[in-house]
PDB file of C-alpha atoms and ligand atoms in Angstrom:
ATOM      1  CA  MET A   1       5.624  10.381 -29.304  1.00  0.00           C
ATOM      2  CA  ARG A   2       8.128  12.480 -27.385  1.00  0.00           C
ATOM      3  CA  THR A   3      11.626  11.184 -26.604  1.00  0.00           C
ATOM      4  CA  GLU A   4      13.315  12.353 -23.421  1.00  0.00           C
ATOM      5  CA  ALA A   5      16.765  11.524 -22.055  1.00  0.00           C
ATOM      6  CA  ASP A   6      16.649  13.693 -18.951  1.00  0.00           C
ATOM      7  CA  PRO A   7      15.073  12.082 -15.843  1.00  0.00           C
ATOM      8  CA  GLY A   8      13.944  15.416 -14.391  1.00  0.00           C
ATOM      9  CA  ARG A   9      12.143  16.539 -17.551  1.00  0.00           C
ATOM     10  CA  LEU A  10      10.603  13.110 -17.965  1.00  0.00           C
ATOM     11  CA  GLN A  11       9.277  13.175 -14.406  1.00  0.00           C
ATOM     12  CA  ALA A  12       7.877  16.695 -14.880  1.00  0.00           C
ATOM     13  CA  GLN A  13       5.824  15.457 -17.852  1.00  0.00           C
ATOM     14  CA  VAL A  14       4.528  12.450 -15.923  1.00  0.00           C
ATOM     15  CA  LEU A  15       3.628  14.561 -12.893  1.00  0.00           C
ATOM     16  CA  ALA A  16       1.718  16.932 -15.181  1.00  0.00           C
ATOM     17  CA  TRP A  17      -0.243  13.973 -16.561  1.00  0.00           C
ATOM     18  CA  ARG A  18      -0.924  12.685 -13.069  1.00  0.00           C
ATOM     19  CA  ALA A  19      -2.162  16.133 -12.021  1.00  0.00           C
ATOM     20  CA  GLU A  20      -4.663  15.949 -14.878  1.00  0.00           C
ATOM     21  CA  GLY A  21      -5.926  12.662 -13.425  1.00  0.00           C
ATOM     22  CA  LEU A  22      -4.416  10.549 -16.206  1.00  0.00           C
ATOM     23  CA  ARG A  23      -3.273   6.993 -15.461  1.00  0.00           C
ATOM     24  CA  VAL A  24       0.352   6.376 -16.412  1.00  0.00           C
ATOM     25  CA  GLY A  25       1.647   3.005 -17.636  1.00  0.00           C
ATOM     26  CA  PHE A  26       5.294   1.975 -17.879  1.00  0.00           C
ATOM     27  CA  VAL A  27       7.282  -0.696 -19.752  1.00  0.00           C
ATOM     28  CA  PRO A  28      11.006  -0.810 -18.874  1.00  0.00           C
ATOM     29  CA  THR A  29      13.296  -2.431 -21.463  1.00  0.00           C
ATOM     30  CA  MET A  30      16.920  -2.676 -22.545  1.00  0.00           C
ATOM     31  CA  GLY A  31      16.027  -2.020 -26.181  1.00  0.00           C
ATOM     32  CA  PHE A  32      16.599  -3.986 -29.395  1.00  0.00           C
ATOM     33  CA  LEU A  33      12.856  -4.375 -29.246  1.00  0.00           C
ATOM     34  CA  HIS A  34      10.898  -7.314 -30.621  1.00  0.00           C
ATOM     35  CA  ALA A  35       7.314  -8.546 -30.514  1.00  0.00           C
ATOM     36  CA  GLY A  36       7.749  -9.660 -26.886  1.00  0.00           C
ATOM     37  CA  HIS A  37       8.423  -6.074 -25.847  1.00  0.00           C
ATOM     38  CA  THR A  38       5.677  -4.578 -28.018  1.00  0.00           C
ATOM     39  CA  SER A  39       3.158  -7.060 -26.586  1.00  0.00           C
ATOM     40  CA  LEU A  40       3.887  -5.546 -23.161  1.00  0.00           C
ATOM     41  CA  MET A  41       3.249  -2.072 -24.590  1.00  0.00           C
ATOM     42  CA  ASP A  42      -0.040  -3.266 -26.113  1.00  0.00           C
ATOM     43  CA  LEU A  43      -1.073  -4.731 -22.764  1.00  0.00           C
ATOM     44  CA  ALA A  44      -0.040  -1.599 -20.859  1.00  0.00           C
ATOM     45  CA  ALA A  45      -1.911   0.619 -23.322  1.00  0.00           C
ATOM     46  CA  THR A  46      -5.173  -1.127 -22.380  1.00  0.00           C
ATOM     47  CA  ARG A  47      -4.597  -0.204 -18.738  1.00  0.00           C
ATOM     48  CA  CYS A  48      -3.461   3.413 -18.882  1.00  0.00           C
ATOM     49  CA  ASP A  49      -4.041   6.810 -20.508  1.00  0.00           C
ATOM     50  CA  ARG A  50      -0.381   7.639 -21.137  1.00  0.00           C
ATOM     51  CA  LEU A  51       2.389   5.117 -21.800  1.00  0.00           C
ATOM     52  CA  VAL A  52       6.073   5.538 -20.928  1.00  0.00           C
ATOM     53  CA  VAL A  53       8.658   3.095 -22.322  1.00  0.00           C
ATOM     54  CA  SER A  54      12.273   3.190 -21.177  1.00  0.00           C
ATOM     55  CA  ILE A  55      15.308   1.914 -23.030  1.00  0.00           C
ATOM     56  CA  PHE A  56      18.374   1.615 -20.851  1.00  0.00           C
ATOM     57  CA  VAL A  57      21.049  -1.066 -20.968  1.00  0.00           C
ATOM     58  CA  ASN A  58      21.682  -1.187 -17.246  1.00  0.00           C
ATOM     59  CA  PRO A  59      25.373  -1.953 -16.560  1.00  0.00           C
ATOM     60  CA  MET A  60      24.596  -2.845 -12.949  1.00  0.00           C
ATOM     61  CA  GLN A  61      22.716  -6.031 -13.866  1.00  0.00           C
ATOM     62  CA  PHE A  62      25.524  -7.476 -16.017  1.00  0.00           C
ATOM     63  CA  GLY A  63      28.235  -9.564 -14.381  1.00  0.00           C
ATOM     64  CA  PRO A  64      31.940  -9.550 -15.318  1.00  0.00           C
ATOM     65  CA  GLY A  65      32.394 -11.394 -18.621  1.00  0.00           C
ATOM     66  CA  GLU A  66      28.734 -11.036 -19.581  1.00  0.00           C
ATOM     67  CA  ASP A  67      27.549  -9.345 -22.776  1.00  0.00           C
ATOM     68  CA  LEU A  68      27.208  -5.685 -21.676  1.00  0.00           C
ATOM     69  CA  ASP A  69      29.692  -4.398 -24.260  1.00  0.00           C
ATOM     70  CA  VAL A  70      28.113  -6.216 -27.186  1.00  0.00           C
ATOM     71  CA  TYR A  71      24.457  -5.987 -26.142  1.00  0.00           C
ATOM     72  CA  PRO A  72      22.591  -5.286 -29.411  1.00  0.00           C
ATOM     73  CA  ARG A  73      21.199  -1.799 -30.014  1.00  0.00           C
ATOM     74  CA  ASP A  74      18.827  -0.296 -32.575  1.00  0.00           C
ATOM     75  CA  PRO A  75      17.708   3.147 -31.365  1.00  0.00           C
ATOM     76  CA  GLN A  76      15.877   4.145 -34.551  1.00  0.00           C
ATOM     77  CA  GLY A  77      14.071   0.851 -35.023  1.00  0.00           C
ATOM     78  CA  ASP A  78      13.158   0.847 -31.323  1.00  0.00           C
ATOM     79  CA  ALA A  79      11.668   4.340 -31.513  1.00  0.00           C
ATOM     80  CA  ALA A  80       9.542   3.365 -34.528  1.00  0.00           C
ATOM     81  CA  LYS A  81       8.220   0.275 -32.696  1.00  0.00           C
ATOM     82  CA  CYS A  82       7.418   2.275 -29.577  1.00  0.00           C
ATOM     83  CA  ALA A  83       5.557   4.901 -31.616  1.00  0.00           C
ATOM     84  CA  ALA A  84       3.571   2.174 -33.380  1.00  0.00           C
ATOM     85  CA  HIS A  85       2.572   0.554 -30.069  1.00  0.00           C
ATOM     86  CA  GLY A  86       1.029   3.440 -28.196  1.00  0.00           C
ATOM     87  CA  CYS A  87       4.083   4.889 -26.467  1.00  0.00           C
ATOM     88  CA  ASP A  88       3.615   8.574 -25.599  1.00  0.00           C
ATOM     89  CA  LEU A  89       6.959   9.178 -23.942  1.00  0.00           C
ATOM     90  CA  LEU A  90      10.146   7.264 -24.727  1.00  0.00           C
ATOM     91  CA  PHE A  91      12.740   7.526 -21.967  1.00  0.00           C
ATOM     92  CA  THR A  92      16.299   7.008 -23.207  1.00  0.00           C
ATOM     93  CA  PRO A  93      18.573   8.026 -20.337  1.00  0.00           C
ATOM     94  CA  GLU A  94      22.302   8.071 -20.995  1.00  0.00           C
ATOM     95  CA  ALA A  95      23.692   8.610 -17.522  1.00  0.00           C
ATOM     96  CA  PHE A  96      20.815   7.301 -15.460  1.00  0.00           C
ATOM     97  CA  TYR A  97      22.597   7.091 -12.103  1.00  0.00           C
ATOM     98  CA  PRO A  98      23.867  10.210 -10.327  1.00  0.00           C
ATOM     99  CA  GLN A  99      27.669  10.139 -10.079  1.00  0.00           C
ATOM    100  CA  ASP A 100      27.703   9.376  -6.377  1.00  0.00           C
ATOM    101  CA  PHE A 101      24.789   6.959  -6.541  1.00  0.00           C
ATOM    102  CA  SER A 102      25.179   4.721  -3.515  1.00  0.00           C
ATOM    103  CA  THR A 103      21.876   2.926  -2.912  1.00  0.00           C
ATOM    104  CA  ARG A 104      21.243  -0.749  -3.609  1.00  0.00           C
ATOM    105  CA  VAL A 105      17.948  -2.607  -3.413  1.00  0.00           C
ATOM    106  CA  ILE A 106      18.629  -6.196  -2.355  1.00  0.00           C
ATOM    107  CA  LEU A 107      15.996  -8.886  -1.903  1.00  0.00           C
ATOM    108  CA  GLY A 108      16.701 -12.068   0.007  1.00  0.00           C
ATOM    109  CA  GLY A 109      15.213 -15.503  -0.553  1.00  0.00           C
ATOM    110  CA  ILE A 110      13.560 -15.264  -3.930  1.00  0.00           C
ATOM    111  CA  THR A 111      16.771 -14.030  -5.577  1.00  0.00           C
ATOM    112  CA  ASP A 112      18.922 -16.813  -4.103  1.00  0.00           C
ATOM    113  CA  ARG A 113      17.855 -19.454  -6.619  1.00  0.00           C
ATOM    114  CA  LEU A 114      17.736 -20.022 -10.388  1.00  0.00           C
ATOM    115  CA  CYS A 115      19.174 -17.002 -12.267  1.00  0.00           C
ATOM    116  CA  GLY A 116      20.020 -15.333  -8.957  1.00  0.00           C
ATOM    117  CA  ALA A 117      22.310 -18.203  -7.980  1.00  0.00           C
ATOM    118  CA  ARG A 118      23.981 -18.359 -11.412  1.00  0.00           C
ATOM    119  CA  ARG A 119      24.366 -14.618 -12.006  1.00  0.00           C
ATOM    120  CA  PRO A 120      25.636 -13.119  -8.739  1.00  0.00           C
ATOM    121  CA  GLY A 121      24.579  -9.489  -8.393  1.00  0.00           C
ATOM    122  CA  HIS A 122      22.184  -9.669 -11.342  1.00  0.00           C
ATOM    123  CA  PHE A 123      18.952  -9.202  -9.430  1.00  0.00           C
ATOM    124  CA  GLU A 124      20.508  -6.545  -7.230  1.00  0.00           C
ATOM    125  CA  GLY A 125      21.165  -4.635 -10.447  1.00  0.00           C
ATOM    126  CA  VAL A 126      17.628  -5.261 -11.670  1.00  0.00           C
ATOM    127  CA  THR A 127      15.836  -4.255  -8.478  1.00  0.00           C
ATOM    128  CA  THR A 128      18.049  -1.208  -8.024  1.00  0.00           C
ATOM    129  CA  VAL A 129      17.456   0.094 -11.545  1.00  0.00           C
ATOM    130  CA  VAL A 130      13.740  -0.703 -11.484  1.00  0.00           C
ATOM    131  CA  ALA A 131      13.321   1.007  -8.100  1.00  0.00           C
ATOM    132  CA  ARG A 132      15.043   4.103  -9.463  1.00  0.00           C
ATOM    133  CA  LEU A 133      13.041   3.941 -12.708  1.00  0.00           C
ATOM    134  CA  PHE A 134       9.845   3.701 -10.652  1.00  0.00           C
ATOM    135  CA  GLY A 135      10.988   6.721  -8.639  1.00  0.00           C
ATOM    136  CA  VAL A 136      11.641   8.757 -11.777  1.00  0.00           C
ATOM    137  CA  VAL A 137       8.700   7.581 -13.874  1.00  0.00           C
ATOM    138  CA  GLN A 138       6.078   7.420 -11.087  1.00  0.00           C
ATOM    139  CA  PRO A 139       3.808   5.018 -12.984  1.00  0.00           C
ATOM    140  CA  HIS A 140       0.434   3.750 -11.809  1.00  0.00           C
ATOM    141  CA  VAL A 141       0.981   0.444 -13.585  1.00  0.00           C
ATOM    142  CA  ALA A 142       4.117  -1.305 -14.918  1.00  0.00           C
ATOM    143  CA  VAL A 143       4.314  -4.347 -17.177  1.00  0.00           C
ATOM    144  CA  PHE A 144       6.995  -7.058 -17.145  1.00  0.00           C
ATOM    145  CA  GLY A 145       7.188 -10.178 -19.310  1.00  0.00           C
ATOM    146  CA  GLU A 146       6.769 -13.757 -18.110  1.00  0.00           C
ATOM    147  CA  LYS A 147       9.773 -14.507 -20.330  1.00  0.00           C
ATOM    148  CA  ASP A 148      11.865 -13.409 -17.323  1.00  0.00           C
ATOM    149  CA  TYR A 149       9.670 -15.282 -14.896  1.00  0.00           C
ATOM    150  CA  GLN A 150      11.886 -14.939 -11.843  1.00  0.00           C
ATOM    151  CA  GLN A 151      12.417 -11.239 -12.551  1.00  0.00           C
ATOM    152  CA  LEU A 152       8.639 -10.699 -12.603  1.00  0.00           C
ATOM    153  CA  ALA A 153       8.318 -12.476  -9.241  1.00  0.00           C
ATOM    154  CA  VAL A 154      11.208 -10.452  -7.798  1.00  0.00           C
ATOM    155  CA  ILE A 155       9.671  -7.145  -8.935  1.00  0.00           C
ATOM    156  CA  ARG A 156       6.289  -8.113  -7.477  1.00  0.00           C
ATOM    157  CA  ARG A 157       7.991  -8.910  -4.175  1.00  0.00           C
ATOM    158  CA  MET A 158       9.962  -5.640  -4.136  1.00  0.00           C
ATOM    159  CA  VAL A 159       6.836  -3.591  -4.831  1.00  0.00           C
ATOM    160  CA  ARG A 160       4.966  -5.401  -2.069  1.00  0.00           C
ATOM    161  CA  ASP A 161       7.823  -5.223   0.439  1.00  0.00           C
ATOM    162  CA  LEU A 162       8.488  -1.515  -0.168  1.00  0.00           C
ATOM    163  CA  ALA A 163       4.765  -0.679  -0.430  1.00  0.00           C
ATOM    164  CA  MET A 164       5.255   1.023  -3.777  1.00  0.00           C
ATOM    165  CA  PRO A 165       1.833   2.179  -5.044  1.00  0.00           C
ATOM    166  CA  ILE A 166       2.335   0.537  -8.446  1.00  0.00           C
ATOM    167  CA  GLU A 167       0.285  -2.237 -10.023  1.00  0.00           C
ATOM    168  CA  ILE A 168       2.527  -4.890 -11.593  1.00  0.00           C
ATOM    169  CA  LEU A 169       1.180  -6.790 -14.585  1.00  0.00           C
ATOM    170  CA  GLY A 170       2.755  -9.868 -16.168  1.00  0.00           C
ATOM    171  CA  GLY A 171       2.641 -10.182 -19.950  1.00  0.00           C
ATOM    172  CA  GLU A 172       2.650 -13.633 -21.538  1.00  0.00           C
ATOM    173  CA  LEU A 173       5.844 -15.010 -23.065  1.00  0.00           C
ATOM    174  CA  ILE A 174       5.881 -14.337 -26.822  1.00  0.00           C
ATOM    175  CA  ARG A 175       7.515 -16.924 -29.104  1.00  0.00           C
ATOM    176  CA  ASP A 176       8.823 -16.881 -32.645  1.00  0.00           C
ATOM    177  CA  HIS A 177       6.882 -18.838 -35.312  1.00  0.00           C
ATOM    178  CA  ASP A 178       8.884 -21.971 -34.478  1.00  0.00           C
ATOM    179  CA  GLY A 179       8.511 -21.708 -30.704  1.00  0.00           C
ATOM    180  CA  LEU A 180      11.790 -20.048 -29.752  1.00  0.00           C
ATOM    181  CA  ALA A 181      11.154 -17.523 -26.967  1.00  0.00           C
ATOM    182  CA  LEU A 182      11.813 -14.078 -28.435  1.00  0.00           C
ATOM    183  CA  SER A 183      14.891 -12.493 -26.904  1.00  0.00           C
ATOM    184  CA  SER A 184      17.266  -9.710 -27.893  1.00  0.00           C
ATOM    185  CA  ARG A 185      20.037 -12.283 -27.299  1.00  0.00           C
ATOM    186  CA  ASN A 186      18.758 -14.599 -30.066  1.00  0.00           C
ATOM    187  CA  LYS A 187      20.707 -12.305 -32.393  1.00  0.00           C
ATOM    188  CA  TYR A 188      23.926 -13.874 -31.089  1.00  0.00           C
ATOM    189  CA  LEU A 189      22.942 -17.381 -32.270  1.00  0.00           C
ATOM    190  CA  SER A 190      24.458 -19.006 -35.355  1.00  0.00           C
ATOM    191  CA  ALA A 191      21.916 -20.753 -37.609  1.00  0.00           C
ATOM    192  CA  ALA A 192      22.954 -24.128 -36.202  1.00  0.00           C
ATOM    193  CA  ASN A 193      22.707 -22.978 -32.588  1.00  0.00           C
ATOM    194  CA  ARG A 194      19.364 -21.305 -33.237  1.00  0.00           C
ATOM    195  CA  GLU A 195      18.088 -24.702 -34.396  1.00  0.00           C
ATOM    196  CA  ARG A 196      19.438 -26.358 -31.247  1.00  0.00           C
ATOM    197  CA  ALA A 197      17.912 -23.574 -29.140  1.00  0.00           C
ATOM    198  CA  LEU A 198      14.481 -24.830 -30.210  1.00  0.00           C
ATOM    199  CA  THR A 199      15.057 -27.738 -27.827  1.00  0.00           C
ATOM    200  CA  LEU A 200      14.537 -25.372 -24.871  1.00  0.00           C
ATOM    201  CA  HIS A 201      10.825 -24.926 -25.487  1.00  0.00           C
ATOM    202  CA  ARG A 202      10.517 -28.484 -26.823  1.00  0.00           C
ATOM    203  CA  ALA A 203      11.938 -29.813 -23.552  1.00  0.00           C
ATOM    204  CA  LEU A 204       9.550 -27.690 -21.494  1.00  0.00           C
ATOM    205  CA  TYR A 205       6.516 -28.706 -23.538  1.00  0.00           C
ATOM    206  CA  ALA A 206       7.557 -32.369 -23.397  1.00  0.00           C
ATOM    207  CA  MET A 207       7.530 -32.035 -19.603  1.00  0.00           C
ATOM    208  CA  ARG A 208       4.182 -30.281 -19.726  1.00  0.00           C
ATOM    209  CA  VAL A 209       2.458 -33.093 -21.636  1.00  0.00           C
ATOM    210  CA  THR A 210       4.105 -36.001 -19.804  1.00  0.00           C
ATOM    211  CA  GLU A 211       1.476 -37.894 -17.851  1.00  0.00           C
ATOM    212  CA  ASP A 212       3.886 -39.205 -15.214  1.00  0.00           C
ATOM    213  CA  ARG A 213       3.946 -36.329 -12.700  1.00  0.00           C
ATOM    214  CA  ASN A 214       6.995 -37.488 -10.758  1.00  0.00           C
ATOM    215  CA  VAL A 215       9.320 -34.464 -10.524  1.00  0.00           C
ATOM    216  CA  GLU A 216      12.610 -36.331 -11.079  1.00  0.00           C
ATOM    217  CA  ARG A 217      11.231 -38.214 -14.061  1.00  0.00           C
ATOM    218  CA  LEU A 218       9.807 -35.011 -15.528  1.00  0.00           C
ATOM    219  CA  LEU A 219      13.233 -33.396 -15.251  1.00  0.00           C
ATOM    220  CA  ASP A 220      14.724 -36.438 -17.013  1.00  0.00           C
ATOM    221  CA  VAL A 221      12.214 -35.964 -19.842  1.00  0.00           C
ATOM    222  CA  GLY A 222      13.357 -32.359 -20.237  1.00  0.00           C
ATOM    223  CA  ARG A 223      17.071 -33.175 -20.051  1.00  0.00           C
ATOM    224  CA  ASP A 224      16.658 -35.867 -22.716  1.00  0.00           C
ATOM    225  CA  VAL A 225      15.189 -33.358 -25.177  1.00  0.00           C
ATOM    226  CA  LEU A 226      17.686 -30.529 -24.538  1.00  0.00           C
ATOM    227  CA  ASP A 227      20.474 -30.255 -27.098  1.00  0.00           C
ATOM    228  CA  VAL A 228      22.645 -27.475 -25.657  1.00  0.00           C
ATOM    229  CA  ASP A 229      26.281 -26.953 -24.734  1.00  0.00           C
ATOM    230  CA  ARG A 230      25.511 -26.600 -21.037  1.00  0.00           C
ATOM    231  CA  ILE A 231      22.360 -26.695 -18.955  1.00  0.00           C
ATOM    232  CA  ASP A 232      22.673 -23.859 -16.441  1.00  0.00           C
ATOM    233  CA  TYR A 233      19.549 -25.076 -14.656  1.00  0.00           C
ATOM    234  CA  LEU A 234      16.376 -26.988 -15.317  1.00  0.00           C
ATOM    235  CA  GLU A 235      13.960 -26.812 -12.402  1.00  0.00           C
ATOM    236  CA  ILE A 236      10.352 -27.317 -11.457  1.00  0.00           C
ATOM    237  CA  VAL A 237       9.242 -24.680  -8.972  1.00  0.00           C
ATOM    238  CA  ASP A 238       6.184 -23.390  -7.135  1.00  0.00           C
ATOM    239  CA  THR A 239       4.535 -20.806  -9.387  1.00  0.00           C
ATOM    240  CA  SER A 240       4.601 -18.000  -6.846  1.00  0.00           C
ATOM    241  CA  SER A 241       7.362 -18.699  -4.286  1.00  0.00           C
ATOM    242  CA  LEU A 242       9.731 -20.210  -6.901  1.00  0.00           C
ATOM    243  CA  GLU A 243      10.711 -22.836  -4.306  1.00  0.00           C
ATOM    244  CA  PRO A 244      11.786 -26.114  -5.963  1.00  0.00           C
ATOM    245  CA  LEU A 245       9.059 -28.773  -5.828  1.00  0.00           C
ATOM    246  CA  THR A 246       9.677 -32.375  -4.886  1.00  0.00           C
ATOM    247  CA  THR A 247       6.092 -33.416  -5.632  1.00  0.00           C
ATOM    248  CA  MET A 248       3.644 -31.891  -8.071  1.00  0.00           C
ATOM    249  CA  ASP A 249       1.103 -30.957  -5.411  1.00  0.00           C
ATOM    250  CA  ARG A 250       0.845 -27.254  -6.282  1.00  0.00           C
ATOM    251  CA  PRO A 251       0.689 -25.063  -9.401  1.00  0.00           C
ATOM    252  CA  ALA A 252       4.120 -25.556 -10.932  1.00  0.00           C
ATOM    253  CA  ARG A 253       6.339 -23.976 -13.532  1.00  0.00           C
ATOM    254  CA  ALA A 254       9.343 -25.438 -15.327  1.00  0.00           C
ATOM    255  CA  LEU A 255      12.215 -23.027 -15.912  1.00  0.00           C
ATOM    256  CA  VAL A 256      15.331 -23.587 -17.971  1.00  0.00           C
ATOM    257  CA  ALA A 257      18.539 -21.671 -18.600  1.00  0.00           C
ATOM    258  CA  ALA A 258      21.091 -23.050 -21.030  1.00  0.00           C
ATOM    259  CA  PHE A 259      24.172 -22.054 -22.962  1.00  0.00           C
ATOM    260  CA  LEU A 260      24.601 -22.413 -26.713  1.00  0.00           C
ATOM    261  CA  GLY A 261      28.196 -21.383 -27.246  1.00  0.00           C
ATOM    262  CA  LYS A 262      28.559 -18.224 -25.189  1.00  0.00           C
ATOM    263  CA  THR A 263      24.883 -17.314 -25.470  1.00  0.00           C
ATOM    264  CA  ARG A 264      22.750 -17.953 -22.418  1.00  0.00           C
ATOM    265  CA  LEU A 265      19.031 -18.383 -23.096  1.00  0.00           C
ATOM    266  CA  ILE A 266      16.124 -18.803 -20.691  1.00  0.00           C
ATOM    267  CA  ASP A 267      12.599 -20.104 -21.130  1.00  0.00           C
ATOM    268  CA  ASN A 268       9.742 -21.302 -18.955  1.00  0.00           C
ATOM    269  CA  VAL A 269       6.320 -22.865 -19.160  1.00  0.00           C
ATOM    270  CA  ALA A 270       3.419 -23.608 -16.835  1.00  0.00           C
ATOM    271  CA  LEU A 271       3.231 -27.339 -16.147  1.00  0.00           C
TER     272      LEU A 271
HETATM  273  P1  LIG B   1      14.728  -6.758 -21.722  1.00  0.00           P
HETATM  274  O1  LIG B   1      14.767  -5.723 -22.794  1.00  0.00           O
HETATM  275  O2  LIG B   1      15.282  -8.077 -22.131  1.00  0.00           O
HETATM  276  O3  LIG B   1      15.239  -6.251 -20.403  1.00  0.00           O
HETATM  277  O4  LIG B   1      13.170  -7.049 -21.482  1.00  0.00           O
HETATM  278  C1  LIG B   1      12.289  -5.999 -21.162  1.00  0.00           C
HETATM  279  C2  LIG B   1      10.956  -6.604 -20.808  1.00  0.00           C
HETATM  280  O5  LIG B   1      10.456  -7.350 -21.910  1.00  0.00           O
HETATM  281  C3  LIG B   1      11.028  -7.568 -19.617  1.00  0.00           C
HETATM  282  O6  LIG B   1       9.891  -7.391 -18.803  1.00  0.00           O
HETATM  283  C4  LIG B   1      11.020  -8.915 -20.306  1.00  0.00           C
HETATM  284  O7  LIG B   1      10.484  -9.937 -19.493  1.00  0.00           O
HETATM  285  C5  LIG B   1      10.110  -8.637 -21.475  1.00  0.00           C
HETATM  286  N1  LIG B   1      10.310  -9.619 -22.547  1.00  0.00           N
HETATM  287  C6  LIG B   1      11.466  -9.932 -23.168  1.00  0.00           C
HETATM  288  N2  LIG B   1      11.262 -10.928 -24.062  1.00  0.00           N
HETATM  289  C7  LIG B   1       9.950 -11.256 -23.988  1.00  0.00           C
HETATM  290  C8  LIG B   1       9.128 -12.229 -24.647  1.00  0.00           C
HETATM  291  N3  LIG B   1       9.617 -13.071 -25.554  1.00  0.00           N
HETATM  292  N4  LIG B   1       7.824 -12.286 -24.301  1.00  0.00           N
HETATM  293  C9  LIG B   1       7.317 -11.437 -23.364  1.00  0.00           C
HETATM  294  N5  LIG B   1       8.040 -10.514 -22.725  1.00  0.00           N
HETATM  295  C10 LIG B   1       9.338 -10.417 -23.020  1.00  0.00           C
END
């Protein structure tokens, strides 16, 4: 595995691969990698000849007062995991944006709800960095996790709207042995809060198995199970448009975001 911090040299390598007719896969991450991230690499590896993984903690997608400054990092451990999961080229940019970078990619509609409504500017940061990463990396296929369900939908929409010739694959949400959705942010949790965080997936699964399909009552089921300091949102939405549902007449997904202390966790499940 080669590690490259310079966007130009990284792109030269990818273009050389493309010229040889090789199919290039890409998994963008913010590092502190866990089995959720490596599952995306494993999936990507089945769909490409050369795999690029990026690690970049993107300041643009963090709001004021969020955890940018304390976001966990483990460069050596990350590199070992990438090498063990089929990564050929690890992209670790330091200054990823040119100094006078002035472009923003902004999607309407789909970013107005859920995490978009609670974290102003977050998706603008995500779509802008991913668009630039796509421009640098030039992948044929890119993989994003269903853990960040809205993000996956937003990226699919951006790629469609901007006619980017990139196939987007969703990787299933990977959980810890006790059901907690794997997340780099789980590191922030005290033992007691980690235990309470288990109620996120328990709430979602309780909703999933409830026979009464009335949306309001399903949300009540979820709220009753949640033991958190603050529910940021708990919603039942259309699987593809992410519009809130009032009746369960279409494929639906339940999404939750909640705070335990200062730590904000998200989870989701198909209903
Ligand atoms: P992050 O490093 O948090 O920006 O995540 C990088 C990618 O890994 C995103 O596409 C996430 O959706 C995905 N990811 C993070 N956690 C998980 C998980 N538990 N299961 C599957 N994918 C995940």
